[in-house]
């Protein structure tokens, strides 16, 4: 596996590849990321993963400084999964000058995560477009845990005519149901035990929906109340259409239940697909 830090060397290395599958990450890798690498492995001859903590997608006061930086361990795990190249640029490599050209995502980016993290998807879309230009993959793999991000990546390649296929990887969970996330390592022991409630709450909503249960607004409110009653500070619980992320109606076939909530100083997100 080649670990490459600069763009000219990466371009030279990839120049001889016929098809590249790409897994962009911010590092702090866990089994969820590794499952994306395994999907990428099935998609192309050459698998490239990037590790870059993208300042542009953090709001002032968010966890940019404390975001896990575990490059040595990340490279070891990527090598074990059979990645061919790890691209680990520094900030000057990706942002050689102040980034003034920014990609403006569609309005769906302002809902859900975007409502609580304004500018987040502008930062994500801008860095992903840069990474796509640098790596020029045929396929890129994103986790379904960041469901809204995956949705926007599909729109990005569609609306900008990029010749890249976006593939979604299933969320990987701990045995108690907690979705794996680099941010889980911020949780203390008590918070870690409590954290599984987020998934349990989504499962409860799904059961209610699939049983034809009460109206969706009531379900959202009861789920938020349940989390808040156990010490969470809920940003949102939202029941949306799987295809557009617009608020769902009772007869929508494909539904996605999404939630974001704070446990102490850690913000967790999760989602679950459901259908009537
Ligand atoms: O999902 C992530 O880790 C990041 O948002 C991404 C796609 C690597 C862009 O920085």
PDB file of C-alpha atoms and ligand atoms in Angstrom:
ATOM      1  CA  UNK A   1       0.000   0.000   0.000  1.00  0.00           C
ATOM      2  CA  UNK A   2       1.321   3.440  -0.934  1.00  0.00           C
ATOM      3  CA  UNK A   3       0.875   6.315   1.490  1.00  0.00           C
ATOM      4  CA  UNK A   4       0.960   9.512  -0.534  1.00  0.00           C
ATOM      5  CA  UNK A   5       0.791  13.050   0.807  1.00  0.00           C
ATOM      6  CA  UNK A   6       1.044  15.276  -2.278  1.00  0.00           C
ATOM      7  CA  UNK A   7      -1.130  15.665  -5.355  1.00  0.00           C
ATOM      8  CA  UNK A   8       1.573  15.331  -8.086  1.00  0.00           C
ATOM      9  CA  UNK A   9       2.781  12.012  -6.601  1.00  0.00           C
ATOM     10  CA  UNK A  10      -0.803  10.764  -6.322  1.00  0.00           C
ATOM     11  CA  UNK A  11      -1.515  11.681  -9.952  1.00  0.00           C
ATOM     12  CA  UNK A  12       1.664   9.867 -11.049  1.00  0.00           C
ATOM     13  CA  UNK A  13       0.728   6.802  -9.000  1.00  0.00           C
ATOM     14  CA  UNK A  14      -2.867   6.692 -10.307  1.00  0.00           C
ATOM     15  CA  UNK A  15      -1.901   7.459 -13.908  1.00  0.00           C
ATOM     16  CA  UNK A  16      -1.311   3.784 -14.518  1.00  0.00           C
ATOM     17  CA  UNK A  17      -4.645   2.623 -13.042  1.00  0.00           C
ATOM     18  CA  UNK A  18      -7.586   1.798 -15.292  1.00  0.00           C
ATOM     19  CA  UNK A  19     -10.322   2.087 -12.660  1.00  0.00           C
ATOM     20  CA  UNK A  20     -10.253   3.551  -9.179  1.00  0.00           C
ATOM     21  CA  UNK A  21     -12.743   3.143  -6.330  1.00  0.00           C
ATOM     22  CA  UNK A  22     -12.470   5.882  -3.744  1.00  0.00           C
ATOM     23  CA  UNK A  23     -13.346   6.033  -0.043  1.00  0.00           C
ATOM     24  CA  UNK A  24     -13.013   9.571   1.330  1.00  0.00           C
ATOM     25  CA  UNK A  25     -12.631   9.724   5.131  1.00  0.00           C
ATOM     26  CA  UNK A  26     -11.541  12.076   7.867  1.00  0.00           C
ATOM     27  CA  UNK A  27      -9.639   9.268   9.601  1.00  0.00           C
ATOM     28  CA  UNK A  28     -10.360   7.951  13.096  1.00  0.00           C
ATOM     29  CA  UNK A  29     -11.204   4.789  11.211  1.00  0.00           C
ATOM     30  CA  UNK A  30     -13.507   2.081  12.583  1.00  0.00           C
ATOM     31  CA  UNK A  31     -15.210  -1.025  11.227  1.00  0.00           C
ATOM     32  CA  UNK A  32     -17.765   1.131   9.386  1.00  0.00           C
ATOM     33  CA  UNK A  33     -15.062   2.732   7.247  1.00  0.00           C
ATOM     34  CA  UNK A  34     -13.426  -0.630   6.681  1.00  0.00           C
ATOM     35  CA  UNK A  35     -16.669  -2.069   5.342  1.00  0.00           C
ATOM     36  CA  UNK A  36     -16.676   0.790   2.788  1.00  0.00           C
ATOM     37  CA  UNK A  37     -13.150  -0.190   1.750  1.00  0.00           C
ATOM     38  CA  UNK A  38     -14.322  -3.777   1.250  1.00  0.00           C
ATOM     39  CA  UNK A  39     -17.171  -2.525  -0.958  1.00  0.00           C
ATOM     40  CA  UNK A  40     -14.665  -0.410  -2.914  1.00  0.00           C
ATOM     41  CA  UNK A  41     -12.476  -3.493  -3.344  1.00  0.00           C
ATOM     42  CA  UNK A  42     -15.316  -5.173  -5.258  1.00  0.00           C
ATOM     43  CA  UNK A  43     -15.812  -2.161  -7.508  1.00  0.00           C
ATOM     44  CA  UNK A  44     -12.441  -1.447  -9.121  1.00  0.00           C
ATOM     45  CA  UNK A  45      -8.890  -2.648  -9.551  1.00  0.00           C
ATOM     46  CA  UNK A  46      -7.412   0.099  -7.435  1.00  0.00           C
ATOM     47  CA  UNK A  47      -8.785   1.250  -4.072  1.00  0.00           C
ATOM     48  CA  UNK A  48      -7.847   4.703  -2.820  1.00  0.00           C
ATOM     49  CA  UNK A  49      -8.807   5.971   0.641  1.00  0.00           C
ATOM     50  CA  UNK A  50      -8.199   9.545   1.706  1.00  0.00           C
ATOM     51  CA  UNK A  51      -7.635  10.735   5.253  1.00  0.00           C
ATOM     52  CA  UNK A  52      -8.160  14.470   5.602  1.00  0.00           C
ATOM     53  CA  UNK A  53      -9.863  16.367   8.426  1.00  0.00           C
ATOM     54  CA  UNK A  54     -11.635  19.052   6.446  1.00  0.00           C
ATOM     55  CA  UNK A  55     -11.655  22.320   8.383  1.00  0.00           C
ATOM     56  CA  UNK A  56     -14.216  23.763   5.955  1.00  0.00           C
ATOM     57  CA  UNK A  57     -17.022  21.534   7.217  1.00  0.00           C
ATOM     58  CA  UNK A  58     -16.627  22.436  10.900  1.00  0.00           C
ATOM     59  CA  UNK A  59     -18.398  25.448  12.396  1.00  0.00           C
ATOM     60  CA  UNK A  60     -16.485  27.658  14.815  1.00  0.00           C
ATOM     61  CA  UNK A  61     -16.692  25.971  18.223  1.00  0.00           C
ATOM     62  CA  UNK A  62     -17.199  22.467  16.773  1.00  0.00           C
ATOM     63  CA  UNK A  63     -14.743  19.622  17.338  1.00  0.00           C
ATOM     64  CA  UNK A  64     -12.202  20.285  14.553  1.00  0.00           C
ATOM     65  CA  UNK A  65      -9.298  20.462  17.041  1.00  0.00           C
ATOM     66  CA  UNK A  66     -10.227  17.361  19.003  1.00  0.00           C
ATOM     67  CA  UNK A  67     -11.355  15.275  15.993  1.00  0.00           C
ATOM     68  CA  UNK A  68      -9.453  11.958  16.272  1.00  0.00           C
ATOM     69  CA  UNK A  69      -6.189  11.982  14.335  1.00  0.00           C
ATOM     70  CA  UNK A  70      -4.893   8.421  14.289  1.00  0.00           C
ATOM     71  CA  UNK A  71      -3.044   8.231  10.986  1.00  0.00           C
ATOM     72  CA  UNK A  72      -0.635   5.403  11.912  1.00  0.00           C
ATOM     73  CA  UNK A  73      -3.460   3.128  13.054  1.00  0.00           C
ATOM     74  CA  UNK A  74      -5.657   4.203  10.102  1.00  0.00           C
ATOM     75  CA  UNK A  75      -2.935   3.155   7.638  1.00  0.00           C
ATOM     76  CA  UNK A  76      -2.477  -0.178   9.397  1.00  0.00           C
ATOM     77  CA  UNK A  77      -6.235  -0.893   9.169  1.00  0.00           C
ATOM     78  CA  UNK A  78      -6.428   0.210   5.535  1.00  0.00           C
ATOM     79  CA  UNK A  79      -3.530  -2.007   4.582  1.00  0.00           C
ATOM     80  CA  UNK A  80      -5.217  -4.977   6.307  1.00  0.00           C
ATOM     81  CA  UNK A  81      -8.366  -4.351   4.217  1.00  0.00           C
ATOM     82  CA  UNK A  82      -6.361  -4.323   1.001  1.00  0.00           C
ATOM     83  CA  UNK A  83      -6.443  -0.612   0.117  1.00  0.00           C
ATOM     84  CA  UNK A  84      -3.852   0.174  -2.565  1.00  0.00           C
ATOM     85  CA  UNK A  85      -3.295   3.855  -1.874  1.00  0.00           C
ATOM     86  CA  UNK A  86      -3.873   6.147   1.102  1.00  0.00           C
ATOM     87  CA  UNK A  87      -3.937   9.834   0.262  1.00  0.00           C
ATOM     88  CA  UNK A  88      -3.178  11.968   3.322  1.00  0.00           C
ATOM     89  CA  UNK A  89      -2.746  15.545   2.138  1.00  0.00           C
ATOM     90  CA  UNK A  90      -1.972  18.372   4.531  1.00  0.00           C
ATOM     91  CA  UNK A  91      -4.103  21.470   4.666  1.00  0.00           C
ATOM     92  CA  UNK A  92      -1.863  23.427   2.268  1.00  0.00           C
ATOM     93  CA  UNK A  93      -2.202  20.625  -0.284  1.00  0.00           C
ATOM     94  CA  UNK A  94      -5.995  20.811  -0.381  1.00  0.00           C
ATOM     95  CA  UNK A  95      -6.291  24.540   0.331  1.00  0.00           C
ATOM     96  CA  UNK A  96      -3.161  26.161  -1.168  1.00  0.00           C
ATOM     97  CA  UNK A  97      -4.943  29.515  -1.079  1.00  0.00           C
ATOM     98  CA  UNK A  98      -7.936  30.740   0.916  1.00  0.00           C
ATOM     99  CA  UNK A  99     -10.898  28.760  -0.411  1.00  0.00           C
ATOM    100  CA  UNK A 100     -13.216  31.369  -1.901  1.00  0.00           C
ATOM    101  CA  UNK A 101     -14.835  29.227  -4.578  1.00  0.00           C
ATOM    102  CA  UNK A 102     -17.430  27.223  -2.693  1.00  0.00           C
ATOM    103  CA  UNK A 103     -19.944  24.738  -3.975  1.00  0.00           C
ATOM    104  CA  UNK A 104     -23.503  25.776  -3.144  1.00  0.00           C
ATOM    105  CA  UNK A 105     -25.518  22.621  -2.389  1.00  0.00           C
ATOM    106  CA  UNK A 106     -29.243  22.344  -3.188  1.00  0.00           C
ATOM    107  CA  UNK A 107     -31.875  23.466  -0.651  1.00  0.00           C
ATOM    108  CA  UNK A 108     -32.164  19.973   0.885  1.00  0.00           C
ATOM    109  CA  UNK A 109     -28.763  20.697   2.466  1.00  0.00           C
ATOM    110  CA  UNK A 110     -30.369  23.347   4.642  1.00  0.00           C
ATOM    111  CA  UNK A 111     -32.722  20.903   6.369  1.00  0.00           C
ATOM    112  CA  UNK A 112     -31.843  18.317   9.043  1.00  0.00           C
ATOM    113  CA  UNK A 113     -28.044  18.515   9.564  1.00  0.00           C
ATOM    114  CA  UNK A 114     -27.865  21.786   7.663  1.00  0.00           C
ATOM    115  CA  UNK A 115     -30.344  23.429  10.032  1.00  0.00           C
ATOM    116  CA  UNK A 116     -28.083  22.762  13.008  1.00  0.00           C
ATOM    117  CA  UNK A 117     -24.744  22.946  11.182  1.00  0.00           C
ATOM    118  CA  UNK A 118     -25.151  25.779   8.667  1.00  0.00           C
ATOM    119  CA  UNK A 119     -22.487  25.655   5.970  1.00  0.00           C
ATOM    120  CA  UNK A 120     -21.607  22.044   6.797  1.00  0.00           C
ATOM    121  CA  UNK A 121     -22.620  20.617   3.423  1.00  0.00           C
ATOM    122  CA  UNK A 122     -21.008  23.509   1.551  1.00  0.00           C
ATOM    123  CA  UNK A 123     -17.753  22.443   3.192  1.00  0.00           C
ATOM    124  CA  UNK A 124     -18.372  18.755   2.514  1.00  0.00           C
ATOM    125  CA  UNK A 125     -19.381  19.283  -1.132  1.00  0.00           C
ATOM    126  CA  UNK A 126     -16.436  21.595  -1.803  1.00  0.00           C
ATOM    127  CA  UNK A 127     -13.807  19.224  -0.415  1.00  0.00           C
ATOM    128  CA  UNK A 128     -15.393  16.155  -2.009  1.00  0.00           C
ATOM    129  CA  UNK A 129     -15.430  17.848  -5.421  1.00  0.00           C
ATOM    130  CA  UNK A 130     -11.749  18.724  -4.954  1.00  0.00           C
ATOM    131  CA  UNK A 131     -10.950  15.145  -3.917  1.00  0.00           C
ATOM    132  CA  UNK A 132     -12.898  13.809  -6.903  1.00  0.00           C
ATOM    133  CA  UNK A 133     -10.871  16.104  -9.201  1.00  0.00           C
ATOM    134  CA  UNK A 134      -7.629  14.916  -7.636  1.00  0.00           C
ATOM    135  CA  UNK A 135      -8.364  11.169  -7.466  1.00  0.00           C
ATOM    136  CA  UNK A 136     -10.663  10.923 -10.522  1.00  0.00           C
ATOM    137  CA  UNK A 137     -12.379   7.759  -9.345  1.00  0.00           C
ATOM    138  CA  UNK A 138     -14.881   5.703 -11.315  1.00  0.00           C
ATOM    139  CA  UNK A 139     -16.744   4.839  -8.105  1.00  0.00           C
ATOM    140  CA  UNK A 140     -16.916   6.542  -4.702  1.00  0.00           C
ATOM    141  CA  UNK A 141     -18.253   4.855  -1.580  1.00  0.00           C
ATOM    142  CA  UNK A 142     -20.027   6.713   1.257  1.00  0.00           C
ATOM    143  CA  UNK A 143     -21.661   5.323   4.398  1.00  0.00           C
ATOM    144  CA  UNK A 144     -25.426   5.332   4.859  1.00  0.00           C
ATOM    145  CA  UNK A 145     -24.898   6.460   8.433  1.00  0.00           C
ATOM    146  CA  UNK A 146     -24.448   9.963   6.987  1.00  0.00           C
ATOM    147  CA  UNK A 147     -27.610   9.517   4.981  1.00  0.00           C
ATOM    148  CA  UNK A 148     -28.112  13.155   4.039  1.00  0.00           C
ATOM    149  CA  UNK A 149     -24.461  13.395   2.962  1.00  0.00           C
ATOM    150  CA  UNK A 150     -24.887  10.302   0.773  1.00  0.00           C
ATOM    151  CA  UNK A 151     -28.036  11.836  -0.750  1.00  0.00           C
ATOM    152  CA  UNK A 152     -26.154  15.056  -1.538  1.00  0.00           C
ATOM    153  CA  UNK A 153     -23.208  13.184  -3.042  1.00  0.00           C
ATOM    154  CA  UNK A 154     -25.610  11.474  -5.468  1.00  0.00           C
ATOM    155  CA  UNK A 155     -27.009  14.918  -6.379  1.00  0.00           C
ATOM    156  CA  UNK A 156     -23.502  16.338  -6.728  1.00  0.00           C
ATOM    157  CA  UNK A 157     -22.417  13.832  -9.362  1.00  0.00           C
ATOM    158  CA  UNK A 158     -25.819  14.013 -11.085  1.00  0.00           C
ATOM    159  CA  UNK A 159     -26.097  17.795 -11.221  1.00  0.00           C
ATOM    160  CA  UNK A 160     -22.426  18.368 -12.118  1.00  0.00           C
ATOM    161  CA  UNK A 161     -22.318  15.543 -14.712  1.00  0.00           C
ATOM    162  CA  UNK A 162     -19.415  13.818 -12.999  1.00  0.00           C
ATOM    163  CA  UNK A 163     -18.620  10.372 -14.430  1.00  0.00           C
ATOM    164  CA  UNK A 164     -18.597   8.830 -10.962  1.00  0.00           C
ATOM    165  CA  UNK A 165     -20.902   6.186  -9.546  1.00  0.00           C
ATOM    166  CA  UNK A 166     -21.836   6.755  -5.906  1.00  0.00           C
ATOM    167  CA  UNK A 167     -22.271   3.586  -3.847  1.00  0.00           C
ATOM    168  CA  UNK A 168     -23.779   3.551  -0.339  1.00  0.00           C
ATOM    169  CA  UNK A 169     -22.484   1.220   2.369  1.00  0.00           C
ATOM    170  CA  UNK A 170     -24.671  -0.068   5.206  1.00  0.00           C
ATOM    171  CA  UNK A 171     -24.204   1.346   8.694  1.00  0.00           C
ATOM    172  CA  UNK A 172     -22.097  -0.895  10.924  1.00  0.00           C
ATOM    173  CA  UNK A 173     -23.337  -1.152  14.518  1.00  0.00           C
ATOM    174  CA  UNK A 174     -21.942  -2.227  17.874  1.00  0.00           C
ATOM    175  CA  UNK A 175     -23.704  -5.262  19.426  1.00  0.00           C
ATOM    176  CA  UNK A 176     -26.057  -2.932  21.379  1.00  0.00           C
ATOM    177  CA  UNK A 177     -27.067  -1.157  18.157  1.00  0.00           C
ATOM    178  CA  UNK A 178     -25.001   2.029  18.439  1.00  0.00           C
ATOM    179  CA  UNK A 179     -23.915   3.099  14.950  1.00  0.00           C
ATOM    180  CA  UNK A 180     -20.123   3.161  14.733  1.00  0.00           C
ATOM    181  CA  UNK A 181     -18.740   6.672  14.483  1.00  0.00           C
ATOM    182  CA  UNK A 182     -15.354   8.275  14.966  1.00  0.00           C
ATOM    183  CA  UNK A 183     -17.042  10.517  17.537  1.00  0.00           C
ATOM    184  CA  UNK A 184     -18.111   7.578  19.739  1.00  0.00           C
ATOM    185  CA  UNK A 185     -14.663   7.724  21.302  1.00  0.00           C
ATOM    186  CA  UNK A 186     -15.633  11.027  22.963  1.00  0.00           C
ATOM    187  CA  UNK A 187     -18.249   9.183  25.089  1.00  0.00           C
ATOM    188  CA  UNK A 188     -17.468   8.295  28.709  1.00  0.00           C
ATOM    189  CA  UNK A 189     -18.578   4.890  30.057  1.00  0.00           C
ATOM    190  CA  UNK A 190     -22.018   6.021  31.232  1.00  0.00           C
ATOM    191  CA  UNK A 191     -22.670   7.921  28.014  1.00  0.00           C
ATOM    192  CA  UNK A 192     -21.554   4.927  25.969  1.00  0.00           C
ATOM    193  CA  UNK A 193     -24.168   2.743  27.710  1.00  0.00           C
ATOM    194  CA  UNK A 194     -26.859   5.375  27.198  1.00  0.00           C
ATOM    195  CA  UNK A 195     -25.877   6.006  23.558  1.00  0.00           C
ATOM    196  CA  UNK A 196     -27.615   2.849  22.304  1.00  0.00           C
ATOM    197  CA  UNK A 197     -30.965   4.481  23.156  1.00  0.00           C
ATOM    198  CA  UNK A 198     -30.731   6.500  19.946  1.00  0.00           C
ATOM    199  CA  UNK A 199     -30.945   3.368  17.795  1.00  0.00           C
ATOM    200  CA  UNK A 200     -33.613   1.824  20.065  1.00  0.00           C
ATOM    201  CA  UNK A 201     -35.717   4.962  19.648  1.00  0.00           C
ATOM    202  CA  UNK A 202     -35.460   4.756  15.863  1.00  0.00           C
ATOM    203  CA  UNK A 203     -36.415   1.066  16.009  1.00  0.00           C
ATOM    204  CA  UNK A 204     -39.468   1.999  18.089  1.00  0.00           C
ATOM    205  CA  UNK A 205     -40.536   4.593  15.498  1.00  0.00           C
ATOM    206  CA  UNK A 206     -40.076   2.060  12.708  1.00  0.00           C
ATOM    207  CA  UNK A 207     -42.224  -0.505  14.524  1.00  0.00           C
ATOM    208  CA  UNK A 208     -44.945   2.105  15.016  1.00  0.00           C
ATOM    209  CA  UNK A 209     -44.811   3.164  11.357  1.00  0.00           C
ATOM    210  CA  UNK A 210     -44.852  -0.397  10.082  1.00  0.00           C
ATOM    211  CA  UNK A 211     -47.792  -1.211  12.336  1.00  0.00           C
ATOM    212  CA  UNK A 212     -49.614   1.729  10.726  1.00  0.00           C
ATOM    213  CA  UNK A 213     -49.253   3.624  14.040  1.00  0.00           C
ATOM    214  CA  UNK A 214     -50.152   7.147  15.029  1.00  0.00           C
ATOM    215  CA  UNK A 215     -49.357  10.260  12.999  1.00  0.00           C
ATOM    216  CA  UNK A 216     -45.765  11.037  12.082  1.00  0.00           C
ATOM    217  CA  UNK A 217     -45.557  14.376  13.950  1.00  0.00           C
ATOM    218  CA  UNK A 218     -46.628  12.654  17.144  1.00  0.00           C
ATOM    219  CA  UNK A 219     -44.061   9.892  16.663  1.00  0.00           C
ATOM    220  CA  UNK A 220     -41.285  12.455  16.125  1.00  0.00           C
ATOM    221  CA  UNK A 221     -42.318  14.422  19.214  1.00  0.00           C
ATOM    222  CA  UNK A 222     -42.604  11.323  21.418  1.00  0.00           C
ATOM    223  CA  UNK A 223     -39.175  10.118  20.284  1.00  0.00           C
ATOM    224  CA  UNK A 224     -37.607  13.509  21.077  1.00  0.00           C
ATOM    225  CA  UNK A 225     -39.329  13.540  24.490  1.00  0.00           C
ATOM    226  CA  UNK A 226     -38.031  10.017  25.208  1.00  0.00           C
ATOM    227  CA  UNK A 227     -34.444  11.010  24.417  1.00  0.00           C
ATOM    228  CA  UNK A 228     -34.645  14.317  26.290  1.00  0.00           C
ATOM    229  CA  UNK A 229     -36.118  12.539  29.335  1.00  0.00           C
ATOM    230  CA  UNK A 230     -32.927  10.458  29.470  1.00  0.00           C
ATOM    231  CA  UNK A 231     -30.531  13.379  29.457  1.00  0.00           C
ATOM    232  CA  UNK A 232     -30.139  13.898  25.712  1.00  0.00           C
ATOM    233  CA  UNK A 233     -30.496  17.245  24.000  1.00  0.00           C
ATOM    234  CA  UNK A 234     -32.208  16.364  20.759  1.00  0.00           C
ATOM    235  CA  UNK A 235     -31.557  18.481  17.656  1.00  0.00           C
ATOM    236  CA  UNK A 236     -34.120  16.609  15.569  1.00  0.00           C
ATOM    237  CA  UNK A 237     -35.976  13.389  14.998  1.00  0.00           C
ATOM    238  CA  UNK A 238     -37.383  13.493  11.480  1.00  0.00           C
ATOM    239  CA  UNK A 239     -39.389  11.064   9.397  1.00  0.00           C
ATOM    240  CA  UNK A 240     -38.629  11.779   5.753  1.00  0.00           C
ATOM    241  CA  UNK A 241     -39.073  10.420   2.259  1.00  0.00           C
ATOM    242  CA  UNK A 242     -36.136   8.159   1.418  1.00  0.00           C
ATOM    243  CA  UNK A 243     -35.739   9.593  -2.091  1.00  0.00           C
ATOM    244  CA  UNK A 244     -35.940  13.362  -1.471  1.00  0.00           C
ATOM    245  CA  UNK A 245     -35.562  13.778   2.312  1.00  0.00           C
ATOM    246  CA  UNK A 246     -38.707  15.917   2.284  1.00  0.00           C
ATOM    247  CA  UNK A 247     -41.002  15.346   5.281  1.00  0.00           C
ATOM    248  CA  UNK A 248     -42.765  12.015   4.778  1.00  0.00           C
ATOM    249  CA  UNK A 249     -46.476  11.544   4.317  1.00  0.00           C
ATOM    250  CA  UNK A 250     -48.299   8.473   5.606  1.00  0.00           C
ATOM    251  CA  UNK A 251     -48.552   6.831   2.188  1.00  0.00           C
ATOM    252  CA  UNK A 252     -44.876   7.260   1.160  1.00  0.00           C
ATOM    253  CA  UNK A 253     -43.369   3.892   0.342  1.00  0.00           C
ATOM    254  CA  UNK A 254     -39.749   4.487   1.223  1.00  0.00           C
ATOM    255  CA  UNK A 255     -39.153   6.253   4.499  1.00  0.00           C
ATOM    256  CA  UNK A 256     -36.021   7.235   6.337  1.00  0.00           C
ATOM    257  CA  UNK A 257     -36.097   8.092  10.037  1.00  0.00           C
ATOM    258  CA  UNK A 258     -33.218  10.387  10.964  1.00  0.00           C
ATOM    259  CA  UNK A 259     -32.068  11.746  14.288  1.00  0.00           C
ATOM    260  CA  UNK A 260     -29.319  13.909  15.746  1.00  0.00           C
ATOM    261  CA  UNK A 261     -28.892  14.465  19.455  1.00  0.00           C
ATOM    262  CA  UNK A 262     -26.294  15.506  21.998  1.00  0.00           C
ATOM    263  CA  UNK A 263     -25.188  13.263  24.812  1.00  0.00           C
ATOM    264  CA  UNK A 264     -23.037  15.458  27.018  1.00  0.00           C
ATOM    265  CA  UNK A 265     -20.592  17.152  24.675  1.00  0.00           C
ATOM    266  CA  UNK A 266     -20.937  14.536  21.923  1.00  0.00           C
ATOM    267  CA  UNK A 267     -23.317  14.923  19.007  1.00  0.00           C
ATOM    268  CA  UNK A 268     -24.520  11.609  17.573  1.00  0.00           C
ATOM    269  CA  UNK A 269     -26.521  11.000  14.409  1.00  0.00           C
ATOM    270  CA  UNK A 270     -28.269   7.888  13.201  1.00  0.00           C
ATOM    271  CA  UNK A 271     -30.999   6.802  10.793  1.00  0.00           C
ATOM    272  CA  UNK A 272     -33.124   3.818   9.890  1.00  0.00           C
ATOM    273  CA  UNK A 273     -34.955   2.881   6.722  1.00  0.00           C
ATOM    274  CA  UNK A 274     -38.623   1.921   6.999  1.00  0.00           C
ATOM    275  CA  UNK A 275     -41.548   1.232   4.717  1.00  0.00           C
ATOM    276  CA  UNK A 276     -45.325   0.997   5.027  1.00  0.00           C
TER     277      UNK A 276
HETATM  278  O1  LIG B   1     -17.971  11.622   5.896  1.00  0.00           O
HETATM  279  C1  LIG B   1     -16.858  12.149   6.081  1.00  0.00           C
HETATM  280  O2  LIG B   1     -15.990  11.597   6.757  1.00  0.00           O
HETATM  281  C2  LIG B   1     -16.589  13.518   5.470  1.00  0.00           C
HETATM  282  O3  LIG B   1     -17.723  14.319   5.471  1.00  0.00           O
HETATM  283  C3  LIG B   1     -15.976  13.430   4.064  1.00  0.00           C
HETATM  284  C4  LIG B   1     -16.945  12.827   3.070  1.00  0.00           C
HETATM  285  C5  LIG B   1     -14.697  12.619   4.100  1.00  0.00           C
HETATM  286  C6  LIG B   1     -15.624  14.841   3.566  1.00  0.00           C
HETATM  287  O4  LIG B   1     -14.705  15.464   4.397  1.00  0.00           O
END
